[in-house]
mmCIF file of C-alpha atoms in Angstrom:
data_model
loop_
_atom_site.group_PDB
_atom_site.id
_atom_site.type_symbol
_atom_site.label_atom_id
_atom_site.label_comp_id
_atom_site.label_asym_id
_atom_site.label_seq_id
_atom_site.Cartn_x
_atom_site.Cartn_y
_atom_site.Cartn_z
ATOM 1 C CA UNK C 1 -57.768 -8.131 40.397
ATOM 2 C CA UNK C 2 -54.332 -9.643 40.812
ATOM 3 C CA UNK C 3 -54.231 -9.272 36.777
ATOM 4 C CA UNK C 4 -54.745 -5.580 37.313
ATOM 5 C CA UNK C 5 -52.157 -4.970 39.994
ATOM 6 C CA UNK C 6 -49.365 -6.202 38.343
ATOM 7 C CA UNK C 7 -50.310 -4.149 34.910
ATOM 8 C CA UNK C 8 -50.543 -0.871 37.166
ATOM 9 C CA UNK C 9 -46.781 -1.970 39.047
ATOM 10 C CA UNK C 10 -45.208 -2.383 35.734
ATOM 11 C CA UNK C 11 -47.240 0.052 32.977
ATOM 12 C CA UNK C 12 -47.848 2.677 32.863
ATOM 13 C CA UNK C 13 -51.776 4.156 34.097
ATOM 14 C CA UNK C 14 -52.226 4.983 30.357
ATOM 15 C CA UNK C 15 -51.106 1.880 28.948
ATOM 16 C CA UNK C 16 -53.201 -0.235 26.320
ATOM 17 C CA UNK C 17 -52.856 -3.604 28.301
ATOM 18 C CA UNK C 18 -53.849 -2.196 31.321
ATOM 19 C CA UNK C 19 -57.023 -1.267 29.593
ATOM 20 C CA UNK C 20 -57.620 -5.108 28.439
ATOM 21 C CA UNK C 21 -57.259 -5.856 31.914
ATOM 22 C CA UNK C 22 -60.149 -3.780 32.797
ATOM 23 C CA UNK C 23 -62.339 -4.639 29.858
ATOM 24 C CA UNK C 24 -61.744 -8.504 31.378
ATOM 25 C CA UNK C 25 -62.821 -7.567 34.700
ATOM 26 C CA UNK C 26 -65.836 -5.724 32.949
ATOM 27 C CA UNK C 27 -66.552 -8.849 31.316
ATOM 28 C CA UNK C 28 -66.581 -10.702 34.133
ATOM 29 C CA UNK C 29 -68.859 -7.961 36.121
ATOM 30 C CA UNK C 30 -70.838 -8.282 33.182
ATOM 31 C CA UNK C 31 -71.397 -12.142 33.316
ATOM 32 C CA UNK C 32 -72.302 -11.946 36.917
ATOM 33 C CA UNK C 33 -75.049 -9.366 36.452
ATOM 34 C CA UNK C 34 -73.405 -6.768 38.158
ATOM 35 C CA UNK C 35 -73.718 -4.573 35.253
ATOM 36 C CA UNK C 36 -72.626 -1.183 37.810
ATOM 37 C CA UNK C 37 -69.142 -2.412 38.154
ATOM 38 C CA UNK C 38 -69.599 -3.945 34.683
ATOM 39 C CA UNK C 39 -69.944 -0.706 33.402
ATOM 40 C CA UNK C 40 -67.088 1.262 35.671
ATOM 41 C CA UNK C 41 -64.278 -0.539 34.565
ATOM 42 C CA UNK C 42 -65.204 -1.033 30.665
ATOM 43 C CA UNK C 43 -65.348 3.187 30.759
ATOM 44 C CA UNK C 44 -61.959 2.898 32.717
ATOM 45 C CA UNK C 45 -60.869 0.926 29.730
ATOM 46 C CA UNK C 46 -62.773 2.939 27.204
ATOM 47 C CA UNK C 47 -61.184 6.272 28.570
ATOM 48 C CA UNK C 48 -57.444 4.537 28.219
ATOM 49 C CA UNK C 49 -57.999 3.075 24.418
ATOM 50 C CA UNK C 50 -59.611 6.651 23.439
ATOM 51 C CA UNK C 51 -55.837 7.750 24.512
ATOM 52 C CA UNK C 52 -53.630 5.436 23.466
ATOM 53 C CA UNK C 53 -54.835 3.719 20.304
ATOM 54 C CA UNK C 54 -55.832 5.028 16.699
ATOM 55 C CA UNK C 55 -59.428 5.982 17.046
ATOM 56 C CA UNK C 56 -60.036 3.166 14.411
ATOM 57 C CA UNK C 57 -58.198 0.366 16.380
ATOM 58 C CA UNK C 58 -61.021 -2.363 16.416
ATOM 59 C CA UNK C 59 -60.551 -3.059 20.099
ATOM 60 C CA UNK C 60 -61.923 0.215 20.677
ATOM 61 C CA UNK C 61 -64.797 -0.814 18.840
ATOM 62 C CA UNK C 62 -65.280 -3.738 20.609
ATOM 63 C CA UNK C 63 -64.950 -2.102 24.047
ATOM 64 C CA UNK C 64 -67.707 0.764 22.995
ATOM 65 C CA UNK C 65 -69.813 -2.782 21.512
ATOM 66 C CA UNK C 66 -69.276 -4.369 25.247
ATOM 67 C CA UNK C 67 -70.457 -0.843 26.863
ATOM 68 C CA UNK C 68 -73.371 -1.144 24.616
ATOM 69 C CA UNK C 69 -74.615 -4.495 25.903
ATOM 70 C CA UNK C 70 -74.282 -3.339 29.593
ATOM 71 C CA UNK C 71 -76.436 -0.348 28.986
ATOM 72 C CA UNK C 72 -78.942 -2.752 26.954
ATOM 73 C CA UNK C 73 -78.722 -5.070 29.808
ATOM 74 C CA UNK C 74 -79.800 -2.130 32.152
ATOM 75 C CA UNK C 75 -82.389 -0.898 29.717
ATOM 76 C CA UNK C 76 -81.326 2.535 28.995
ATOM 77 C CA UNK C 77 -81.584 1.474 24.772
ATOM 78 C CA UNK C 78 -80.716 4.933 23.901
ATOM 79 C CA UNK C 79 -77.056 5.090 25.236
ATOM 80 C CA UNK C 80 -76.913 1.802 23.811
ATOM 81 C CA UNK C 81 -77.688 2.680 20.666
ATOM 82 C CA UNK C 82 -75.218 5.078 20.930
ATOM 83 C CA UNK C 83 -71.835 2.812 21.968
ATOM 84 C CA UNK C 84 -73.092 0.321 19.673
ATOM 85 C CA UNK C 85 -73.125 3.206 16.263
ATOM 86 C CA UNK C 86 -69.447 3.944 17.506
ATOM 87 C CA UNK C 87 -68.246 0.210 16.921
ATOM 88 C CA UNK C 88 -69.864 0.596 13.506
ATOM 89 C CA UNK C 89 -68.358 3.196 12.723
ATOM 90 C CA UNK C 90 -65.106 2.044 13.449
ATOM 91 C CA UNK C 91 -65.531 -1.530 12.371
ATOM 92 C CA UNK C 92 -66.462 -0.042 8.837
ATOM 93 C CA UNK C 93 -63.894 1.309 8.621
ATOM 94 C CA UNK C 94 -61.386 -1.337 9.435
ATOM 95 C CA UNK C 95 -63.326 -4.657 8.261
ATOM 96 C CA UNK C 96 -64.680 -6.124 5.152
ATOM 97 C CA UNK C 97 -68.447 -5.818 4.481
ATOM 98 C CA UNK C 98 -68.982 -9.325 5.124
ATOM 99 C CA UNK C 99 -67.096 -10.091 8.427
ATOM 100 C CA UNK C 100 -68.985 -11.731 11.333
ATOM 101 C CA UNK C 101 -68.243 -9.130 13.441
ATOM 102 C CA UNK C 102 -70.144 -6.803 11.567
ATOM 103 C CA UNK C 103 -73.035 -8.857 11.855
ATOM 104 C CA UNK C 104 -72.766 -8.945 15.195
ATOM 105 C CA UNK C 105 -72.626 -5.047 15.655
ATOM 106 C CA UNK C 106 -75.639 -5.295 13.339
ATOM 107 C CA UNK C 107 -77.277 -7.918 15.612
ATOM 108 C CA UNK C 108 -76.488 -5.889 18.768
ATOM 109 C CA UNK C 109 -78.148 -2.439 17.761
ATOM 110 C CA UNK C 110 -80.979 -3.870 16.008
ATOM 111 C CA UNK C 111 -81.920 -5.027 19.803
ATOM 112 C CA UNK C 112 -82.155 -1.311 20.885
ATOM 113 C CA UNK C 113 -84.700 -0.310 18.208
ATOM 114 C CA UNK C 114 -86.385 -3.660 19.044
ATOM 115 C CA UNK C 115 -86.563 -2.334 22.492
ATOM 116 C CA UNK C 116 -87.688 0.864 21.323
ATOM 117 C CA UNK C 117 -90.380 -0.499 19.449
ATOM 118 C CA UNK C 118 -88.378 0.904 16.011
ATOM 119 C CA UNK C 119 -89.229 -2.337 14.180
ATOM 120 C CA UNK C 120 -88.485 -1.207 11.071
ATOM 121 C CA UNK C 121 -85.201 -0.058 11.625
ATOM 122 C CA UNK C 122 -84.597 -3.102 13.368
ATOM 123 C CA UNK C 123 -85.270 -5.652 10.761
ATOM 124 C CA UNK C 124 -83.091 -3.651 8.728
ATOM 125 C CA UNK C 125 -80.157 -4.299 10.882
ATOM 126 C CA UNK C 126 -81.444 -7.845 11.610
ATOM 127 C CA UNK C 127 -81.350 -8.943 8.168
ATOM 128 C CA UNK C 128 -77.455 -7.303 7.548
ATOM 129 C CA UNK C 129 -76.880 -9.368 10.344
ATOM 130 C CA UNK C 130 -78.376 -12.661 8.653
ATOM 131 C CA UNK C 131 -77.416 -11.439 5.326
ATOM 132 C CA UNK C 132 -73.550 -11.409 6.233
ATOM 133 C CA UNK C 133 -73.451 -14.753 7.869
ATOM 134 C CA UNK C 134 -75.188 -16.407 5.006
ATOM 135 C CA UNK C 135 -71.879 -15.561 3.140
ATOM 136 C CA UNK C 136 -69.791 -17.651 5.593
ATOM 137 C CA UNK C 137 -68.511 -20.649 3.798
ATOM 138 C CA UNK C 138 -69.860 -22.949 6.774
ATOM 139 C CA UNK C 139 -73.185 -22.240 8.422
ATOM 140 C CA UNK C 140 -72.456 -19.979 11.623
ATOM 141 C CA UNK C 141 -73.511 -21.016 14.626
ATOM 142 C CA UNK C 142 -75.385 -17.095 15.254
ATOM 143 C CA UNK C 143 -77.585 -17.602 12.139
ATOM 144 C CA UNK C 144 -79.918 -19.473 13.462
ATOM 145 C CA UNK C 145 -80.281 -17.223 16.530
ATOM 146 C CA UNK C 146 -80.418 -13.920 14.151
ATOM 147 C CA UNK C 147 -83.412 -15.784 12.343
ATOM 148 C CA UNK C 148 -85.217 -15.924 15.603
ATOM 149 C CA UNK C 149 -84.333 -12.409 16.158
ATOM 150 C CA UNK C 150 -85.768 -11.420 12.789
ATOM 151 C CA UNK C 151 -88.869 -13.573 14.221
ATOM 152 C CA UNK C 152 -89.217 -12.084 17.165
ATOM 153 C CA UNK C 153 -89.718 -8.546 15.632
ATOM 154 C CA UNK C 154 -92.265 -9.341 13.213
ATOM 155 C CA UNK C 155 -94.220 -11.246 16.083
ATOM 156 C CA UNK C 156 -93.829 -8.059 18.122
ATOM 157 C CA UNK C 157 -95.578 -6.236 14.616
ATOM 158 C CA UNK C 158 -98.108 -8.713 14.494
ATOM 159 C CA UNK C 159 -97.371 -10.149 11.422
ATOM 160 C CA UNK C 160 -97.515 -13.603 12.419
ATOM 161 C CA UNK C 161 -96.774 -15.393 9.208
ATOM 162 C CA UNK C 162 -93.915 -13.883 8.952
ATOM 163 C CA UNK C 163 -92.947 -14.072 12.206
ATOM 164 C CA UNK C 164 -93.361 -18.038 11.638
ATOM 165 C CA UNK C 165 -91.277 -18.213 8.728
ATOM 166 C CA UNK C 166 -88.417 -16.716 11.096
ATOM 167 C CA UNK C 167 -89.035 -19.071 13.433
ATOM 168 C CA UNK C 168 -89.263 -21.990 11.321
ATOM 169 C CA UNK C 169 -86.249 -20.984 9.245
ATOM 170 C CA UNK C 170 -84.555 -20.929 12.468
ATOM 171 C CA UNK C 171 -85.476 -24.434 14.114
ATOM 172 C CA UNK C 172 -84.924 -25.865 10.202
ATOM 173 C CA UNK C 173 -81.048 -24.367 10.439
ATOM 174 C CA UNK C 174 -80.723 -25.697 14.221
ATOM 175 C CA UNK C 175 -81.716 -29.205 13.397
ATOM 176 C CA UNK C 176 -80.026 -29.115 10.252
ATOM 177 C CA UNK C 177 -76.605 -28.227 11.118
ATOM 178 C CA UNK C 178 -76.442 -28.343 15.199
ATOM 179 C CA UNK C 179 -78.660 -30.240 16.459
ATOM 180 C CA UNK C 180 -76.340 -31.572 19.265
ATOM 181 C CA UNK C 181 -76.830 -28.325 20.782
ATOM 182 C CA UNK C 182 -79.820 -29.454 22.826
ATOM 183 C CA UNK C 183 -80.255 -25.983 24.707
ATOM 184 C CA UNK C 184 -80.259 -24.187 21.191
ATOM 185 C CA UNK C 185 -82.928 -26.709 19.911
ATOM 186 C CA UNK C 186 -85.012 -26.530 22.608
ATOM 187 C CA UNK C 187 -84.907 -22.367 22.421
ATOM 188 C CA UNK C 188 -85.858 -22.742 18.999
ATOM 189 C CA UNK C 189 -89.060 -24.970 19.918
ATOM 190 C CA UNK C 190 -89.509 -22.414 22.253
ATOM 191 C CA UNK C 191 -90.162 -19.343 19.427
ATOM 192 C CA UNK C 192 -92.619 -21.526 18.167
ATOM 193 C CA UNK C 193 -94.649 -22.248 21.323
ATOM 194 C CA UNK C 194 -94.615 -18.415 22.277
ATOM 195 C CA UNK C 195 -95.883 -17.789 18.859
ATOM 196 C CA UNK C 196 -99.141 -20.433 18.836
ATOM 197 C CA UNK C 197 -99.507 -19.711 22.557
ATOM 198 C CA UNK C 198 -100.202 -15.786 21.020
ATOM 199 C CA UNK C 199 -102.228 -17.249 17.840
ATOM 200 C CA UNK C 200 -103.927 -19.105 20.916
ATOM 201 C CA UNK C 201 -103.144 -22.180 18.770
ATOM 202 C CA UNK C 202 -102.669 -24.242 22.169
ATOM 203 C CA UNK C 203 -102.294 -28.081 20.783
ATOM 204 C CA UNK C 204 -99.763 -26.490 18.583
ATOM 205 C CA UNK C 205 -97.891 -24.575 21.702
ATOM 206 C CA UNK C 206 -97.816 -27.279 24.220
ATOM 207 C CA UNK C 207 -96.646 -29.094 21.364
ATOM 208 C CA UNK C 208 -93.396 -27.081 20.945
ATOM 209 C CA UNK C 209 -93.536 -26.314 24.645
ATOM 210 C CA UNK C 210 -92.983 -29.708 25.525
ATOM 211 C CA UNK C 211 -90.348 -30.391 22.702
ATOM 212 C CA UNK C 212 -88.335 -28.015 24.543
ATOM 213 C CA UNK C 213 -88.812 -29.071 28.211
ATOM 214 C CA UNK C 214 -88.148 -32.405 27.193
ATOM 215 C CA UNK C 215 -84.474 -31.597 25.346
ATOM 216 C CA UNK C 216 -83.687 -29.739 28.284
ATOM 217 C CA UNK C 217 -84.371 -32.816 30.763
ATOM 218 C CA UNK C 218 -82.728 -34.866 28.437
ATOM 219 C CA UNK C 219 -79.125 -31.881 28.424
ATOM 220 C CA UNK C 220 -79.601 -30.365 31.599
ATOM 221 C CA UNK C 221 -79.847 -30.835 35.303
ATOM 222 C CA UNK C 222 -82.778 -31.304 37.500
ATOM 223 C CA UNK C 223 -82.239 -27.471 38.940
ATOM 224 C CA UNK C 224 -81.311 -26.012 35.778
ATOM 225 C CA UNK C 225 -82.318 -22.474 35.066
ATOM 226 C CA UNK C 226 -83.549 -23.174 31.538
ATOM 227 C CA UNK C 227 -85.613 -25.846 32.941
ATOM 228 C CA UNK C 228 -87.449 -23.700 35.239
ATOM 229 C CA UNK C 229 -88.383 -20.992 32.016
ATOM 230 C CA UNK C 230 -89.744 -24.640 30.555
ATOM 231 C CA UNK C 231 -92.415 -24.827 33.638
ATOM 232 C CA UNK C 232 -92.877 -20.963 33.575
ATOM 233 C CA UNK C 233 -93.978 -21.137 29.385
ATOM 234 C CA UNK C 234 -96.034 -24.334 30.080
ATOM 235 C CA UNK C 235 -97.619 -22.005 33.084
ATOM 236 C CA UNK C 236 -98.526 -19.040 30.822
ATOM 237 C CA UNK C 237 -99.813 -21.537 28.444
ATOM 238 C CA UNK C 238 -101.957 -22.761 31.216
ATOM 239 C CA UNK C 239 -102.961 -19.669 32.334
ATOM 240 C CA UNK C 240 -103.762 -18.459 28.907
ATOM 241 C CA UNK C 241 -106.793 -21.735 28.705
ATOM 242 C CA UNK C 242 -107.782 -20.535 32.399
ATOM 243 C CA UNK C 243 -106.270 -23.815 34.122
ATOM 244 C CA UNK C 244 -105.072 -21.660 36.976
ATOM 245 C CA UNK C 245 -104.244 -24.610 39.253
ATOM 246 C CA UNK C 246 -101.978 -26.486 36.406
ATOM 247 C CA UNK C 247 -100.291 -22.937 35.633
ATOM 248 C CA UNK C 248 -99.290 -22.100 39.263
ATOM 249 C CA UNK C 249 -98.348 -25.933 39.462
ATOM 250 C CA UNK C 250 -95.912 -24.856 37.157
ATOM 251 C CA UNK C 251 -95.028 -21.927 38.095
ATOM 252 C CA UNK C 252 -93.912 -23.092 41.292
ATOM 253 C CA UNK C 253 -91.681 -25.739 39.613
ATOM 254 C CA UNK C 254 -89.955 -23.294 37.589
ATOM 255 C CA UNK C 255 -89.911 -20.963 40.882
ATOM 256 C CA UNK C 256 -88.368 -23.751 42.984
ATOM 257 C CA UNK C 257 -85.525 -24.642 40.826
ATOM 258 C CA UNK C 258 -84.488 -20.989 40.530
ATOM 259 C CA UNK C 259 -84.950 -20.384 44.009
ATOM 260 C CA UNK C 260 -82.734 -23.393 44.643
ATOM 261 C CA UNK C 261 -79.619 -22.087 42.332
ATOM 262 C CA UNK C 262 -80.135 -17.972 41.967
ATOM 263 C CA UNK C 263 -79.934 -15.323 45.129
ATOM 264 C CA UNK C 264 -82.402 -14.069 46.365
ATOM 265 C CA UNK C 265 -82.281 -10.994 44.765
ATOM 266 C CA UNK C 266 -82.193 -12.247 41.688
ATOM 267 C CA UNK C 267 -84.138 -10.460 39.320
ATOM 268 C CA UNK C 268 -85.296 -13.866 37.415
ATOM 269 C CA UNK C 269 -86.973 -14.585 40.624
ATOM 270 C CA UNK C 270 -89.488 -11.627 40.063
ATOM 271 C CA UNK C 271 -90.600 -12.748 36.845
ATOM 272 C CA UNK C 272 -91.647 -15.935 38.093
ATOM 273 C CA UNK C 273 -93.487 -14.236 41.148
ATOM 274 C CA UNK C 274 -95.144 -11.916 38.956
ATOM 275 C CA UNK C 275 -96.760 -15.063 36.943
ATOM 276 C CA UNK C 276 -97.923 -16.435 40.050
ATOM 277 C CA UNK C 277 -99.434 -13.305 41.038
ATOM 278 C CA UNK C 278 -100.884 -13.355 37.593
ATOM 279 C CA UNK C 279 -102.396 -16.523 37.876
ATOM 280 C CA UNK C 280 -103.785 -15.970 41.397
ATOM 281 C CA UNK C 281 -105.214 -12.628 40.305
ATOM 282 C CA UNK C 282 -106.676 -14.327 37.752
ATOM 283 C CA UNK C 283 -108.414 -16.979 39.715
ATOM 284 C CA UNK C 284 -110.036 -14.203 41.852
ATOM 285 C CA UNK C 285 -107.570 -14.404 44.837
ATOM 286 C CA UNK C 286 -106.847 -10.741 45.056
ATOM 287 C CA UNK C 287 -104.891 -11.025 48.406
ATOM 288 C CA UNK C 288 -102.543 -13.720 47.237
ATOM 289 C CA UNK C 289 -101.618 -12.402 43.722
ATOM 290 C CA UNK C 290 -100.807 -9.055 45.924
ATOM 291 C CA UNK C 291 -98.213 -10.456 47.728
ATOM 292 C CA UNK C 292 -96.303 -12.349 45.135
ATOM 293 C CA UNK C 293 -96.526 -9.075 42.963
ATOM 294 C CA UNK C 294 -95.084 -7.458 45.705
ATOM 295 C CA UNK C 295 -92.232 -9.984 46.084
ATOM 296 C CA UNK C 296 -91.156 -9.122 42.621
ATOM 297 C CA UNK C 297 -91.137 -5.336 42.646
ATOM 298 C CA UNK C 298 -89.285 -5.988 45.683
ATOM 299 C CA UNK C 299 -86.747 -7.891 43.815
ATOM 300 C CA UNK C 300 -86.854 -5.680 40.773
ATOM 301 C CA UNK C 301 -86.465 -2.473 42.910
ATOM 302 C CA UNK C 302 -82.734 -3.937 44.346
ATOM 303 C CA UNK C 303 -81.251 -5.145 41.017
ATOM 304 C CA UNK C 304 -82.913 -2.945 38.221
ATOM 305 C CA UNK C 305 -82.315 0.972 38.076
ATOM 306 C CA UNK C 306 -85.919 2.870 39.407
ATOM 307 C CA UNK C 307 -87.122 3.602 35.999
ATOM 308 C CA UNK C 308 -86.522 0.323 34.127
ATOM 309 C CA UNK C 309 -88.991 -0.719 31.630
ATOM 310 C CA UNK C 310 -89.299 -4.246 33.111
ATOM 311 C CA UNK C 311 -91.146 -2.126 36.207
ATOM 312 C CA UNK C 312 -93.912 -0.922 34.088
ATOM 313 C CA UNK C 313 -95.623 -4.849 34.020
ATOM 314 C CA UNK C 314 -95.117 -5.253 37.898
ATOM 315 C CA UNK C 315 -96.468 -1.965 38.552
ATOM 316 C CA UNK C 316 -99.596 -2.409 36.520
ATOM 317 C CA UNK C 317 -100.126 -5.941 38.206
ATOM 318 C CA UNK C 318 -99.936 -4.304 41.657
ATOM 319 C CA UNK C 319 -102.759 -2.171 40.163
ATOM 320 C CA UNK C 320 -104.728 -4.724 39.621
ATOM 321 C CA UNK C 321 -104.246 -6.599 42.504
ATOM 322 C CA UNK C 322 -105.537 -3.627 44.494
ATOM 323 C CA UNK C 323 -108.681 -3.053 41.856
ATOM 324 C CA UNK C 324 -109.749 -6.292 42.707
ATOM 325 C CA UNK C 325 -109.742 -5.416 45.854
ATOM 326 C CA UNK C 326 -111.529 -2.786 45.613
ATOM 327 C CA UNK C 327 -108.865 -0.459 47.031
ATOM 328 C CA UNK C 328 -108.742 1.971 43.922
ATOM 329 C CA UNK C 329 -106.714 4.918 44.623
ATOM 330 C CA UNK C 330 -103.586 2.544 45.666
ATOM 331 C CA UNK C 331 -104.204 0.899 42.097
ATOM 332 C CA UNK C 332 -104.389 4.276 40.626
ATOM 333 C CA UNK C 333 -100.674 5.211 42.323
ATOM 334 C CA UNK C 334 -99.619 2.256 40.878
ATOM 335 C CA UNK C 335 -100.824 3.012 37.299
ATOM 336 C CA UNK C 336 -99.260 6.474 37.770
ATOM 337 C CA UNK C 337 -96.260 4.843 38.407
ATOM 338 C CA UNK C 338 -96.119 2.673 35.461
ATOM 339 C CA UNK C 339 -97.333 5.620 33.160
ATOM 340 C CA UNK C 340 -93.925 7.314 34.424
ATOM 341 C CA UNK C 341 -91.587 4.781 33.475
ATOM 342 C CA UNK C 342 -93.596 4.368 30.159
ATOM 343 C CA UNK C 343 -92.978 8.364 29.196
ATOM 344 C CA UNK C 344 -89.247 8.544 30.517
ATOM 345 C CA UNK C 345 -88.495 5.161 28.458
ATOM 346 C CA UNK C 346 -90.324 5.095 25.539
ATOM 347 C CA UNK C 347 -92.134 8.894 24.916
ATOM 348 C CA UNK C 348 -95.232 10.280 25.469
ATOM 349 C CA UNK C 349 -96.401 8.984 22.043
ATOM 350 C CA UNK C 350 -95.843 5.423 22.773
ATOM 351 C CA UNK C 351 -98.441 2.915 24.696
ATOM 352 C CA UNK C 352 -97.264 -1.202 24.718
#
């Protein structure tokens, strides 16, 4: 803030630099998850640029494209959408065809019709993305990530094969041109465990599963974050073959190093709580997967807006929680609930 102070002291409210210094506070809001403030001071910003600079000045474009990401990050895809078209627009206009940051304006709002469930319209902006890199004159370190992107759709679509191609095309790039970027590889093994673990291809998903937990030991430490989404896939993975005591064993690994580095509000916490809750449901303790679904939606209610999509799963596992215990018109509020969300984020026409 000290930044800021002495740009307000010696410029002028209105002034362009001032405005940087509130995009970097924004940015660092951002980083931290606090995507409230986040979002305050890169409109602050926004509202000075709109003023002071030609309304094709590509910092404009990339303050609307870091606006974009916070409303992404908060899951209202529409506005998203929205910021991110305006730093097309502008970057268009003021940047070759082929420049990388046109692919990643491409990249960014082909996540909100991902979100959306517009998959068509989202490979289409995936594959500009992938399309522009491929004309860099050394392999960009993004490509490989856009790939999986590309993946990720198609595996949403259900068109497996080529949603394996993606994937594959994506490890083959990693390994091929950075492969000293353990935490990379090991995402990419990662695509390819999800995507067996859905085929229910299981050999072949622990497989990549364990490819990836081991590059992580090997790159990160003991009470690293990405470690802990290692034990959570192996858990789902478990769950999936109805092991429900190896799946909550890992589970609570992955919960225990996150509990050990995030707050406790933190709303990677609730994902983890909602597995075990899962995987208790599943093993016919009602009682106990109640109360770990509840300690997510409790975390999910202080760091997510009320109507988030990411509420919709929680709400629906409360549900069933209550079903199996027999207590039926709690687990029909709950599936109201969820229903709610589902309309307000997605249409009435839509059911994931």
């Amino acid at each position: 803030m000290k930044a800021l102070k002495i740009q307000q002291e010696s410029r002028p409210d209105k002034h362009h630099e001032v405005a940087i210094v509130y995009n970097n506070i924004g940015r660092t809001f951002h980083k931290m998850k606090d995507y409230q403030r986040a979002l305050s001071f890169y409109m602050k910003g926004m509202k000075i640029q709109e003023k002071s600079l030609l309304e094709n000045n590509p910092d404009l474009a990339t303050t609307y494209n870091n606006i974009g990401q916070v409303h992404s990050d908060m899951g209202d895809y529409i506005k998203a959408e929205w910021y991110h078209q305006c730093a097309i627009n502008i970057r268009q206009k003021c940047l070759p065809e082929n420049h990388p940051e046109m692919a990643i304006s491409y990249n960014n709002i082909a996540y909100t019709f991902f979100k959306r469930k517009n998959y068509k319209e989202s490979i289409s902006y995936y594959k500009k993305a992938t399309e522009i890199l491929q004309c860099c004159p050394q392999s960009h370190p993004n490509l490989a990530a856009f790939y999986h992107n590309i993946g990720e759709v198609y595996h949403e679509m259900g068109d497996y094969l080529k949603a394996e191609q993606s994937y594959k095309t994506a490890l083959d790039i990693q390994q091929l041109f950075f492969s000293d970027d353990y935490g990379a590889l090991a995402n990419r093994n990662d695509n390819l465990g999800s995507l067996y673990l859905q085929l229910e291809k299981y050999p072949k998903a622990i497989l990549y599963y364990k490819k990836a937990l081991a590059l992580r030991q090997e790159s990160f430490p003991k009470n690293h974050p990405k470690l802990a989404a290692s034990f959570n896939n192996i858990g789902v993975l478990y769950r999936r073959m109805g092991n429900c005591a190896e799946a909550l064993s890992n589970y609570e690994k992955g919960l225990a190093i996150l509990r050990s580095v995030l707050s406790e509000n933190d709303c990677e916490l609730a994902i983890y709580n909602n597995n075990i809750g899962l995987a208790y449901h599943e093993d016919g303790q009602h009682a106990k997967a109640l109360f770990y679904s509840k300690e997510a939606l409790k975390i999910q209610e202080k760091c997510l807006p009320s109507n988030h999509p990411n509420l919709i799963g929680i709400f629906n596992n409360i549900a069933l929680a209550h079903c199996g215990m027999r207590d039926y018109f709690e687990a029909i509020s709950y599936h109201i609930r969820a229903t709610e969300i589902q309309h307000k984020s997605f249409g009435t026409n839509h059911w994931g």
